[in-house]
XYZ file of N, CA and C in Angstrom:
846
model
N 0.778 -1.165 0.070
C 0.071 -0.083 0.026
C 0.784 1.284 0.050
N 0.505 2.411 -0.570
C 1.091 3.549 -0.648
C 0.087 4.720 -0.323
N 0.585 6.023 -0.370
C -0.362 7.056 -0.068
C -0.958 7.630 -1.358
N -0.982 6.902 -2.477
C -1.495 7.592 -3.616
C -2.998 7.885 -3.411
N -3.625 7.180 -2.465
C -5.075 7.522 -2.353
C -5.278 8.829 -1.669
N -4.206 9.491 -1.285
C -4.403 10.838 -0.683
C -3.558 11.892 -1.458
N -2.969 11.507 -2.523
C -2.196 12.445 -3.481
C -3.008 12.930 -4.517
N -3.225 14.252 -4.552
C -4.088 14.884 -5.670
C -3.528 14.717 -7.097
N -4.514 14.443 -8.033
C -4.054 14.464 -9.503
C -4.207 15.835 -10.158
N -3.417 16.104 -11.213
C -3.799 17.408 -11.911
C -5.259 17.604 -12.115
N -5.733 18.875 -12.213
C -6.973 19.212 -12.356
C -7.287 20.779 -12.598
N -8.376 21.099 -12.460
C -8.789 22.524 -12.499
C -10.117 22.757 -11.570
N -10.311 23.997 -11.386
C -11.552 24.329 -10.590
C -12.540 24.759 -11.549
N -13.819 24.235 -11.328
C -14.988 24.460 -12.061
C -16.076 25.216 -11.161
N -16.767 26.204 -11.757
C -17.755 26.978 -10.926
C -19.097 26.340 -11.242
N -19.748 25.907 -10.058
C -20.909 25.161 -10.106
C -21.803 25.314 -8.868
N -23.013 25.641 -9.206
C -23.989 25.687 -8.024
C -23.578 26.772 -7.018
N -22.950 27.867 -7.497
C -22.499 28.930 -6.485
C -21.095 28.638 -5.712
N -20.476 27.520 -6.154
C -19.294 27.372 -5.403
C -18.230 26.854 -6.454
N -17.059 26.454 -6.052
C -16.141 25.950 -7.061
C -15.571 24.551 -6.516
N -15.605 23.738 -7.573
C -15.128 22.346 -7.306
C -13.941 21.900 -8.061
N -13.040 21.216 -7.517
C -11.873 20.645 -8.305
C -12.249 19.486 -9.018
N -11.888 19.488 -10.355
C -12.161 18.495 -11.223
C -10.924 17.872 -11.870
N -10.795 16.608 -12.218
C -9.826 15.915 -12.874
C -10.310 15.169 -13.857
N -9.657 14.950 -15.021
C -10.177 14.100 -16.149
C -9.016 13.449 -16.693
N -9.354 12.190 -17.243
C -8.327 11.525 -17.996
C -8.913 10.513 -18.961
N -8.322 10.269 -20.063
C -8.849 9.382 -21.179
C -9.833 9.974 -21.980
N -10.294 9.232 -23.066
C -11.539 9.606 -23.932
C -12.228 8.456 -24.127
N -13.533 8.755 -24.701
C -14.508 7.769 -24.936
C -15.665 8.011 -24.275
N -16.655 7.010 -23.959
C -17.864 7.210 -23.120
C -17.457 7.743 -21.727
N -18.297 8.659 -21.294
C -17.992 9.248 -20.041
C -18.247 8.448 -18.850
N -17.503 8.424 -17.728
C -17.573 7.707 -16.465
C -17.337 8.795 -15.385
N -18.339 9.094 -14.491
C -18.137 9.926 -13.460
C -17.996 9.205 -12.178
N -16.967 9.564 -11.429
C -16.510 8.863 -10.180
C -16.736 9.858 -8.969
N -17.505 9.369 -7.895
C -17.761 10.241 -6.873
C -17.345 9.653 -5.628
N -16.508 10.267 -4.797
C -15.792 9.758 -3.738
C -16.822 9.765 -2.413
N -16.392 9.193 -1.230
C -17.136 9.225 -0.050
C -16.741 10.334 0.820
N -17.458 10.459 1.994
C -17.286 11.454 2.922
C -15.697 11.299 3.478
N -15.173 12.494 3.389
C -13.736 12.581 4.013
C -12.688 12.188 3.037
N -13.000 11.835 1.819
C -11.972 11.475 0.965
C -11.768 12.557 -0.094
N -11.358 12.230 -1.271
C -11.155 13.182 -2.400
C -10.991 12.312 -3.694
N -10.973 12.947 -4.753
C -10.921 12.395 -6.074
C -9.739 11.286 -6.127
N -8.721 11.514 -5.182
C -7.555 10.565 -5.201
C -7.895 9.172 -4.817
N -8.910 9.119 -4.098
C -9.524 7.753 -3.824
C -9.587 6.809 -4.920
N -9.854 7.366 -6.144
C -10.100 6.686 -7.375
C -8.793 6.415 -8.279
N -7.685 6.839 -7.666
C -6.474 6.934 -8.621
C -6.257 5.598 -9.333
N -6.484 4.387 -8.709
C -6.197 3.142 -9.500
C -7.303 2.957 -10.567
N -8.653 3.243 -10.045
C -9.689 2.975 -11.012
C -9.558 3.984 -12.238
N -9.151 5.220 -11.899
C -8.865 6.215 -13.070
C -7.843 5.605 -14.052
N -6.792 5.086 -13.519
C -5.653 4.485 -14.297
C -6.160 3.243 -15.177
N -7.172 2.428 -14.606
C -7.639 1.289 -15.142
C -8.645 1.667 -16.355
N -9.549 2.589 -16.240
C -10.398 2.863 -16.977
C -10.155 4.010 -18.047
N -9.247 4.691 -17.654
C -8.977 5.850 -18.699
C -8.337 5.454 -20.109
N -7.917 4.291 -20.169
C -7.570 3.738 -21.493
C -8.556 3.551 -22.438
N -9.860 3.370 -22.003
C -10.988 3.142 -22.684
C -12.238 4.240 -22.666
N -12.089 4.890 -21.527
C -13.210 5.831 -21.155
C -12.855 7.213 -20.847
N -13.655 8.233 -20.963
C -13.447 9.628 -20.329
C -13.697 9.562 -18.955
N -12.793 9.519 -18.104
C -13.071 9.378 -16.617
C -12.943 10.777 -15.967
N -14.070 11.157 -15.285
C -14.069 12.358 -14.691
C -14.261 12.184 -13.153
N -13.532 12.756 -12.272
C -13.500 12.731 -10.811
C -13.432 14.220 -10.205
N -13.881 14.211 -9.171
C -13.817 15.694 -8.518
C -13.848 15.502 -6.980
N -13.613 16.700 -6.378
C -13.721 16.755 -4.866
C -15.004 17.350 -4.580
N -15.925 16.553 -3.626
C -17.179 17.087 -3.412
C -17.031 18.422 -2.427
N -17.929 19.230 -2.431
C -18.049 20.537 -1.636
C -17.442 20.219 -0.194
N -16.680 21.027 0.283
C -16.063 20.765 1.530
C -14.933 19.890 1.717
N -14.447 19.417 0.697
C -13.468 18.527 0.631
C -12.237 18.843 -0.184
N -11.016 18.480 0.287
C -9.923 18.589 -0.478
C -9.610 19.960 -1.087
N -9.583 19.953 -2.430
C -9.194 21.157 -3.130
C -10.422 21.959 -3.559
N -11.541 21.551 -3.352
C -12.851 22.297 -3.512
C -13.083 23.327 -2.435
N -13.938 24.175 -2.723
C -14.407 25.295 -1.855
C -15.066 24.651 -0.567
N -15.026 25.456 0.448
C -15.535 24.859 1.738
C -16.475 25.919 2.395
N -17.569 26.216 1.755
C -18.537 27.311 2.185
C -19.165 26.882 3.455
N -19.769 27.710 4.271
C -20.403 27.279 5.513
C -21.510 26.356 5.215
N -21.822 25.441 6.208
C -22.781 24.511 6.060
C -23.850 24.765 6.946
N -24.602 23.743 7.238
C -24.597 22.361 6.869
C -24.991 22.232 5.226
N -24.556 20.990 4.781
C -24.787 20.798 3.384
C -25.975 19.766 3.261
N -26.663 19.780 2.207
C -27.707 18.784 2.057
C -27.347 17.769 0.868
N -27.941 16.752 0.838
C -27.777 15.855 -0.359
C -28.236 16.327 -1.665
N -29.363 17.114 -1.667
C -29.761 17.583 -2.824
C -28.781 18.765 -3.336
N -28.187 19.511 -2.405
C -27.071 20.552 -2.707
C -26.019 19.921 -3.318
N -25.409 18.887 -2.667
C -24.273 18.140 -3.141
C -24.593 17.492 -4.578
N -25.775 17.099 -4.798
C -26.234 16.527 -6.078
C -26.139 17.700 -7.144
N -26.723 18.892 -6.851
C -26.655 20.020 -7.633
C -25.199 20.300 -8.134
N -24.327 20.236 -7.200
C -22.843 20.463 -7.371
C -22.253 19.594 -8.560
N -22.623 18.363 -8.431
C -22.083 17.226 -9.236
C -22.791 17.340 -10.620
N -24.233 17.855 -10.577
C -24.864 18.013 -11.865
C -24.157 19.192 -12.595
N -23.791 20.232 -12.021
C -23.004 21.330 -12.539
C -21.822 20.928 -13.178
N -21.017 20.011 -12.597
C -19.816 19.539 -13.223
C -20.191 18.847 -14.594
N -21.227 18.137 -14.716
C -21.561 17.445 -15.887
C -21.899 18.561 -17.049
N -22.386 19.662 -16.569
C -22.772 20.821 -17.537
C -21.372 21.403 -17.862
N -20.514 21.715 -16.974
C -19.214 22.347 -17.403
C -18.351 21.570 -18.079
N -18.452 20.209 -17.908
C -17.568 19.323 -18.666
C -18.206 18.929 -20.025
N -19.529 19.433 -20.264
C -20.258 19.101 -21.462
C -20.482 17.616 -21.585
N -21.002 16.981 -20.637
C -21.246 15.513 -20.607
C -22.799 15.255 -20.883
N -23.072 14.535 -21.862
C -24.454 14.248 -22.182
C -24.873 12.923 -21.436
N -24.507 11.870 -22.067
C -24.885 10.509 -21.459
C -23.565 9.937 -20.754
N -23.718 9.180 -19.590
C -22.606 8.826 -18.831
C -22.961 7.544 -18.002
N -21.978 7.136 -17.343
C -22.110 6.176 -16.338
C -21.581 6.699 -15.022
N -22.191 6.574 -13.804
C -21.977 7.049 -12.631
C -21.350 5.967 -11.579
N -20.276 6.167 -10.847
C -19.913 5.239 -9.931
C -19.744 5.947 -8.651
N -20.247 5.509 -7.504
C -20.106 6.338 -6.257
C -19.837 5.377 -5.067
N -19.062 5.832 -4.246
C -18.836 4.947 -3.033
C -19.397 5.777 -1.753
N -20.112 5.012 -0.768
C -20.519 5.587 0.368
C -21.467 6.759 0.155
N -21.239 8.081 0.599
C -21.839 9.102 0.422
C -21.864 9.503 -1.082
N -20.908 9.193 -1.814
C -20.787 9.318 -3.184
C -21.858 8.423 -3.977
N -22.165 7.254 -3.452
C -23.244 6.443 -4.128
C -24.606 7.084 -3.769
N -24.734 7.823 -2.642
C -25.961 8.314 -2.386
C -26.229 9.528 -3.313
N -25.144 10.400 -3.633
C -25.157 11.399 -4.659
C -25.500 10.792 -5.876
N -24.853 9.616 -6.372
C -25.016 8.954 -7.614
C -26.527 8.639 -7.749
N -27.147 8.081 -6.854
C -28.488 7.515 -6.904
C -29.483 8.671 -7.016
N -29.183 9.769 -6.330
C -29.842 11.072 -6.432
C -29.947 11.627 -7.883
N -28.679 11.702 -8.324
C -28.582 12.311 -9.773
C -29.184 11.297 -10.783
N -29.020 9.925 -10.729
C -29.629 9.133 -11.482
C -31.089 9.057 -11.643
N -31.701 9.288 -10.343
C -33.115 9.232 -10.160
C -33.752 10.611 -10.830
N -32.982 11.723 -10.717
C -33.252 13.012 -11.305
C -33.300 12.965 -12.832
N -32.291 12.252 -13.334
C -32.125 12.293 -14.794
C -31.881 10.846 -15.372
N -32.922 10.065 -15.341
C -32.653 8.745 -15.629
C -32.413 8.366 -17.121
N -32.700 9.229 -17.870
C -32.324 9.043 -19.404
C -30.995 9.353 -19.715
N -30.330 9.974 -18.797
C -29.006 10.534 -18.904
C -27.897 9.408 -18.547
N -28.376 8.683 -17.606
C -27.395 7.668 -16.889
C -27.576 6.320 -17.601
N -26.380 5.834 -18.173
C -26.498 4.496 -18.879
C -26.160 3.361 -17.982
N -25.398 3.566 -16.731
C -25.094 2.562 -15.863
C -24.664 3.202 -14.561
N -24.954 2.457 -13.462
C -24.718 3.022 -12.198
C -24.014 2.070 -11.256
N -22.936 2.355 -10.719
C -22.148 1.549 -9.701
C -22.193 2.009 -8.353
N -22.683 1.285 -7.514
C -22.871 1.774 -6.159
C -21.944 0.727 -5.069
N -21.094 1.436 -4.378
C -19.987 0.814 -3.632
C -20.237 1.128 -2.064
N -20.502 0.316 -1.308
C -20.609 0.450 0.070
C -21.548 1.658 0.521
N -22.745 1.647 -0.207
C -23.690 2.574 0.073
C -25.230 2.156 0.267
N -26.184 2.937 0.423
C -27.534 2.382 0.641
C -28.473 3.388 0.071
N -29.651 2.814 -0.197
C -30.741 3.911 -0.688
C -31.371 4.731 0.491
N -31.024 4.393 1.639
C -31.315 5.395 2.793
C -30.326 5.191 3.955
N -29.901 6.206 4.676
C -28.940 6.074 5.654
C -29.710 5.783 7.063
N -29.434 4.423 7.410
C -30.113 3.990 8.643
C -29.871 4.722 9.919
N -30.768 4.681 10.795
C -30.510 5.378 12.079
C -29.368 4.832 12.767
N -29.023 3.586 12.777
C -27.916 3.006 13.413
C -26.671 3.619 12.805
N -26.574 3.729 11.677
C -25.351 4.389 10.906
C -25.267 5.822 11.408
N -26.349 6.603 11.359
C -26.208 8.060 11.898
C -25.751 8.033 13.297
N -26.216 7.035 14.143
C -25.728 7.051 15.490
C -24.209 6.767 15.487
N -23.631 6.008 14.657
C -22.361 5.807 14.505
C -21.512 7.067 14.182
N -22.089 7.822 13.212
C -21.577 9.085 12.983
C -21.581 10.163 14.054
N -22.759 10.155 14.805
C -22.655 10.936 15.998
C -21.554 10.556 17.038
N -21.361 9.181 17.178
C -20.303 8.799 18.075
C -18.965 9.312 17.724
N -18.657 9.407 16.338
C -17.456 10.075 16.051
C -17.366 11.494 16.485
N -18.530 12.091 16.354
C -18.475 13.636 16.858
C -18.188 13.590 18.394
N -18.779 12.666 19.005
C -18.544 12.763 20.584
C -17.059 12.426 20.887
N -16.438 11.673 20.130
C -15.074 11.306 20.399
C -14.260 12.596 20.107
N -14.664 13.240 18.923
C -13.897 14.667 18.766
C -13.977 15.502 19.786
N -15.336 15.732 20.303
C -15.382 16.696 21.325
C -14.683 16.323 22.618
N -14.758 15.000 22.993
C -14.292 14.726 24.269
C -12.902 14.354 24.331
N -12.344 13.817 23.141
C -10.813 13.192 23.041
C -10.005 13.907 22.063
N -10.641 14.788 21.219
C -9.758 15.541 20.302
C -9.725 14.938 18.834
N -9.099 15.707 18.005
C -9.076 15.225 16.423
C -8.332 13.945 16.276
N -7.221 13.728 16.931
C -6.502 12.548 16.540
C -7.358 11.283 16.970
N -7.909 11.351 18.144
C -8.636 10.241 18.644
C -9.942 9.989 17.866
N -10.473 10.969 17.268
C -11.614 11.016 16.336
C -11.131 10.240 15.090
N -9.940 10.744 14.443
C -9.503 10.167 13.145
C -9.271 8.633 13.375
N -8.779 8.256 14.491
C -8.274 6.938 14.781
C -9.602 6.079 15.043
N -10.534 6.618 15.627
C -11.887 6.096 15.804
C -12.523 5.815 14.376
N -12.275 6.764 13.482
C -13.038 6.670 12.144
C -12.275 5.686 11.372
N -11.061 5.387 11.579
C -10.208 4.456 10.854
C -10.710 2.959 11.257
N -11.182 2.899 12.554
C -11.539 1.645 12.930
C -12.849 1.113 12.281
N -13.731 2.130 11.961
C -14.914 1.896 11.348
C -15.013 1.703 9.986
N -14.070 2.467 9.209
C -14.078 2.422 7.768
C -13.352 1.282 7.285
N -12.409 0.855 7.845
C -11.580 -0.266 7.462
C -11.760 -1.622 8.278
N -11.733 -2.851 7.620
C -11.869 -3.943 8.375
C -10.753 -4.238 9.237
N -10.896 -5.141 10.283
C -9.799 -5.469 11.248
C -8.720 -6.060 10.464
N -9.036 -6.997 9.565
C -8.158 -7.763 8.732
C -7.305 -6.852 8.022
N -7.870 -5.893 7.271
C -7.066 -4.788 6.541
C -6.131 -3.992 7.478
N -6.775 -3.741 8.633
C -5.964 -2.878 9.560
C -4.824 -3.601 10.032
N -4.771 -4.876 10.364
C -3.714 -5.591 10.711
C -2.548 -5.799 9.692
N -3.039 -5.826 8.516
C -2.114 -5.981 7.299
C -1.534 -4.679 6.812
N -2.126 -3.624 7.207
C -1.647 -2.329 6.584
C -1.642 -1.281 7.603
N -0.975 -1.405 8.714
C -0.860 -0.465 9.673
C -0.206 1.052 9.283
N 0.708 1.150 8.344
C 1.235 2.171 7.852
C 0.215 2.995 7.173
N -0.612 2.228 6.257
C -1.728 2.913 5.554
C -2.682 3.625 6.546
N -3.046 2.788 7.463
C -3.928 3.513 8.453
C -3.444 4.760 9.105
N -2.143 4.715 9.298
C -1.500 5.915 9.944
C -1.648 7.189 8.930
N -1.355 6.810 7.666
C -1.434 7.811 6.633
C -2.907 8.390 6.450
N -3.826 7.454 6.660
C -5.314 7.926 6.723
C -5.504 8.848 8.003
N -4.997 8.606 9.015
C -5.280 9.416 10.268
C -4.571 10.813 9.986
N -3.410 10.878 9.450
C -2.768 12.058 9.125
C -3.498 12.954 8.249
N -4.067 12.205 7.176
C -4.818 12.898 6.023
C -5.942 13.431 6.700
N -6.785 12.662 7.594
C -8.003 13.218 8.052
C -7.786 14.269 8.991
N -6.651 14.421 9.620
C -6.301 15.459 10.577
C -5.960 16.733 9.794
N -5.660 16.576 8.465
C -5.379 17.787 7.606
C -6.679 18.395 7.081
N -7.822 17.653 7.227
C -9.017 18.135 6.629
C -9.662 19.284 7.585
N -10.502 19.955 6.828
C -11.242 21.064 7.586
C -12.379 20.525 8.434
N -12.283 20.512 9.758
C -13.300 19.845 10.644
C -14.555 20.615 10.376
N -14.754 21.958 10.322
C -16.012 22.401 9.984
C -16.697 21.998 8.706
N -15.830 21.893 7.660
C -16.344 21.451 6.294
C -16.762 20.064 6.358
N -16.013 19.222 7.038
C -16.318 17.744 7.208
C -17.654 17.676 7.935
N -17.632 18.416 9.084
C -19.054 18.247 9.699
C -20.210 18.667 8.893
N -19.999 19.770 8.074
C -21.075 20.269 7.156
C -21.481 19.148 6.219
N -20.494 18.452 5.595
C -20.791 17.397 4.720
C -21.390 16.206 5.379
N -21.073 15.828 6.609
C -21.527 14.751 7.309
C -23.104 14.942 7.480
N -23.458 16.211 7.614
C -25.006 16.497 7.999
C -25.836 16.178 6.862
N -25.234 15.986 5.574
C -26.033 15.541 4.529
C -26.650 14.048 4.622
N -25.916 13.407 5.443
C -26.354 11.958 5.591
C -27.656 11.901 6.486
N -27.821 12.746 7.382
C -28.933 12.562 8.348
C -30.267 12.602 7.558
N -31.093 11.458 7.716
C -32.360 11.413 7.183
C -32.322 11.129 5.548
N -31.236 10.780 5.099
C -31.089 10.520 3.664
C -32.134 9.332 3.364
N -32.891 9.302 2.431
C -33.853 8.286 2.024
C -34.353 8.450 0.600
N -33.962 7.826 -0.277
C -34.301 7.854 -1.669
C -35.142 6.731 -2.194
N -35.561 5.967 -1.152
C -36.229 4.653 -1.577
C -37.456 4.887 -2.504
N -38.257 6.130 -2.270
C -39.477 6.410 -2.974
C -38.997 7.048 -4.251
N -37.925 7.376 -4.663
C -37.535 7.957 -5.903
C -36.493 7.117 -6.776
N -35.882 6.150 -6.100
C -34.854 5.509 -6.867
C -35.397 4.502 -7.885
N -36.607 4.303 -7.785
C -37.356 3.391 -8.793
C -37.373 4.106 -10.125
N -37.076 5.365 -10.217
C -36.997 5.992 -11.477
C -35.820 5.632 -12.366
N -34.761 5.100 -11.595
C -33.706 4.660 -12.358
C -33.838 3.334 -13.092
N -33.670 3.428 -14.398
C -33.967 2.328 -15.241
C -32.676 1.542 -15.823
N -31.489 2.179 -15.466
C -30.253 1.523 -16.140
C -29.825 0.449 -15.350
N -28.927 -0.386 -15.941
C -28.415 -1.456 -15.189
C -27.471 -0.933 -13.997
N -27.464 -1.815 -12.875
C -26.827 -1.280 -11.574
C -25.942 -2.395 -11.136
N -24.745 -1.952 -10.813
C -23.845 -2.897 -9.928
C -23.828 -2.295 -8.439
N -24.081 -3.345 -7.636
C -23.961 -3.067 -6.160
C -22.760 -3.954 -5.644
N -21.877 -3.351 -4.989
C -20.765 -4.022 -4.261
C -20.741 -3.615 -2.885
N -20.495 -4.494 -2.032
C -20.560 -4.167 -0.551
C -19.724 -5.246 0.309
N -18.924 -4.604 1.081
C -18.122 -5.516 1.923
C -18.863 -6.219 3.119
N -18.631 -7.461 3.457
C -19.449 -8.128 4.540
C -18.914 -7.569 5.896
N -17.702 -6.913 5.993
C -17.294 -6.378 7.209
C -17.324 -4.911 7.202
N -18.281 -4.301 6.467
C -18.506 -2.982 6.519
C -19.011 -2.514 7.874
N -18.187 -1.495 8.526
C -18.556 -0.972 9.798
C -19.184 0.245 9.825
N -19.574 0.700 8.712
C -20.342 2.018 8.550
C -21.927 1.734 8.179
N -21.985 1.109 7.075
C -23.416 0.646 6.496
C -23.428 -0.910 6.533
N -24.101 -1.557 7.273
C -24.211 -3.041 7.262
C -24.328 -3.507 5.946
N -23.935 -4.654 5.678
C -23.859 -5.227 4.200
C -25.212 -5.793 3.857
N -26.177 -5.912 4.950
C -27.448 -6.441 4.729
C -28.396 -5.384 3.993
N -27.879 -4.104 4.117
C -28.568 -2.959 3.383
C -28.647 -3.124 1.881
N -27.776 -4.123 1.396
C -27.925 -4.379 -0.078
C -29.187 -5.008 -0.484
N -29.737 -5.793 0.368
C -31.068 -6.411 0.113
C -32.015 -5.345 -0.213
N -32.123 -4.326 0.678
C -33.134 -3.342 0.607
C -32.821 -2.540 -0.578
N -31.612 -2.125 -0.902
C -31.282 -1.336 -2.119
C -31.749 -2.052 -3.377
N -31.291 -3.315 -3.386
C -31.668 -4.129 -4.752
C -33.204 -4.338 -4.705
N -33.971 -4.400 -3.644
C -35.352 -4.547 -3.813
C -35.954 -3.238 -4.461
N -35.341 -2.064 -4.406
C -35.917 -0.947 -5.027
C -35.229 -0.697 -6.439
N -34.250 -1.462 -6.685
C -33.460 -1.465 -8.007
C -33.456 -2.888 -8.408
N -34.489 -3.422 -8.823
C -34.497 -4.997 -9.290
C -33.531 -5.302 -10.445
N -33.158 -4.245 -11.185
C -32.360 -4.559 -12.261
C -30.877 -4.541 -11.755
N -30.596 -4.494 -10.591
C -29.296 -4.354 -9.866
C -28.692 -5.988 -9.754
N -27.371 -6.017 -10.049
C -26.579 -7.123 -9.561
C -25.813 -6.862 -8.383
N -25.683 -7.878 -7.519
C -24.975 -7.596 -6.216
C -23.819 -8.432 -6.132
N -22.699 -7.788 -5.654
C -21.489 -8.656 -5.305
C -21.002 -8.258 -4.005
N -21.129 -9.303 -3.061
C -20.632 -9.134 -1.732
C -19.235 -9.528 -1.570
N -18.337 -8.749 -0.861
C -16.907 -8.979 -0.796
C -16.677 -9.420 0.510
N -16.211 -10.634 0.672
C -16.076 -11.216 1.973
C -14.889 -10.493 2.817
N -15.228 -10.269 3.974
C -14.327 -9.747 4.914
C -13.854 -8.283 4.686
N -14.374 -7.617 3.679
C -13.701 -6.364 3.264
C -14.684 -5.284 4.063
N -14.079 -4.131 4.276
C -14.653 -3.082 4.981
C -15.476 -2.170 4.130
N -15.533 -0.775 4.500
C -16.396 0.143 3.707
C -15.822 0.811 2.575
N -14.478 0.980 2.620
C -13.938 1.754 1.398
C -13.291 0.492 0.343
N -14.212 -0.027 -0.434
C -13.768 -1.082 -1.363
C -12.779 -0.689 -2.296
N -12.782 0.600 -2.742
C -11.722 0.978 -3.776
C -10.213 0.741 -3.127
N -10.132 0.800 -1.867
C -8.881 0.691 -1.132
C -8.677 -0.784 -0.869
N -9.576 -1.388 -0.027
C -9.424 -2.634 0.480
C -9.454 -3.722 -0.554
N -10.280 -3.489 -1.600
C -10.495 -4.630 -2.641
C -10.391 -4.007 -3.936
N -9.264 -3.408 -4.163
C -8.953 -2.570 -5.449
C -9.025 -3.431 -6.656
N -8.339 -4.570 -6.659
C -8.460 -5.409 -7.810
C -9.788 -5.839 -8.214
N -10.585 -6.321 -7.180
C -11.822 -6.794 -7.408
C -12.685 -5.640 -8.046
N -12.652 -4.510 -7.445
C -13.504 -3.387 -7.824
C -13.245 -3.054 -9.250
N -11.758 -3.007 -9.664
C -11.517 -2.625 -10.995
C -12.002 -3.757 -12.025
N -11.864 -4.986 -11.557
C -12.304 -6.011 -12.516
C -13.868 -5.969 -12.769
N -14.567 -5.975 -11.545
C -16.017 -5.761 -11.743
C -16.605 -4.619 -12.510
N -16.008 -3.425 -12.142
C -16.387 -2.286 -12.943
C -16.146 -2.364 -14.275
N -14.991 -2.686 -14.749
C -14.493 -2.918 -16.086
C -15.487 -3.756 -16.812
N -15.930 -4.928 -16.321
C -16.858 -5.859 -16.996
C -18.136 -5.254 -17.049
N -18.520 -4.433 -16.013
C -19.984 -3.990 -15.840
C -20.108 -2.811 -16.876
N -19.123 -2.004 -16.994
C -19.159 -0.878 -17.972
C -19.130 -1.396 -19.323
N -18.312 -2.355 -19.663
C -18.160 -2.846 -20.966
C -19.465 -3.460 -21.455
N -20.159 -4.068 -20.539
C -21.456 -4.860 -20.871
C -22.646 -3.852 -20.915
N -22.533 -2.693 -20.118
C -23.765 -1.989 -20.097
C -23.635 -0.524 -20.550
N -22.398 0.083 -20.502
C -22.284 1.456 -21.053
C -21.944 1.246 -22.538
N -21.699 2.437 -23.142
C -21.036 2.315 -24.518
C -19.796 1.536 -24.584
N -19.685 0.681 -25.543
C -18.530 -0.139 -25.690
C -17.212 0.776 -25.686
N -16.245 0.470 -24.983
C -15.036 1.300 -24.939
C -14.298 1.448 -26.301
N -13.608 2.363 -26.470
C -12.802 2.540 -27.657
C -11.808 1.387 -27.911
N -11.613 1.045 -29.104
C -10.658 -0.218 -29.352
C -11.578 -1.429 -29.564
N -12.784 -1.298 -29.456
C -13.690 -2.534 -29.824
C -14.599 -2.196 -31.144
N -14.991 -3.274 -31.744
C -15.616 -3.024 -32.956
C -16.950 -2.177 -32.946
N -17.553 -2.321 -31.631
C -18.795 -1.561 -31.685
C -18.572 -0.276 -31.035
N -17.338 0.298 -30.804
C -17.197 1.544 -30.254
C -18.009 2.688 -30.965
N -18.451 3.670 -30.166
C -19.290 4.754 -30.872
C -18.272 5.934 -30.864
């Protein structure tokens, strides 16, 4: 493991929805939008970008309040974050696309796809859910309690224990140390504002508008959103295929990078426009 998951890629600032967001692009072909999770950045996708950019136009960005994007006062809402990402599509002149999101990014992806179902050709959902359960929100509040009572480092270490599986933590202690340092460098007010968007999130009554193929991937050792939430999500997305990753935690692009890359590549090839280099390329 290395710290590439925290190292920014070249990009630019894009004005969207009254704020500025950092955007990076690579490759050409059918568009694929990658949306990271709470507390991360576009760099979470560095391996996925490298894998897909040979065949697709891959676009990733930093969500409002994160990394190199603007950090206006909060709290933020899920609809507001979705508006931000929709603005990126307009700024990048994207018509039809596939969207892949992890955790909070998956919630943004579902919200965007339910708004514009004819625009989204395929949807990848990693470690996320169609609503944020009360138990998961209680765990988020516990993080806040640790921050207030024990300080930022203790809170970052507490977070690392929830987002990564025990198995991964034992195998990669240096990576977890890098994660903690990266989390300490983040803006606490902005992270809190982004966290607020999770409370009460529930798109179950709207996500049925999504008609495209869906890939759901979830770790069985996810300590943030229990893996049994996949059954509920797939029940409102009957066209979804589900892949459970044994013993993996919440952040699958880190813990199960090879598996994520393999399944995403196959899924996009089958359900998005055929990548360049194939006889059916558009």
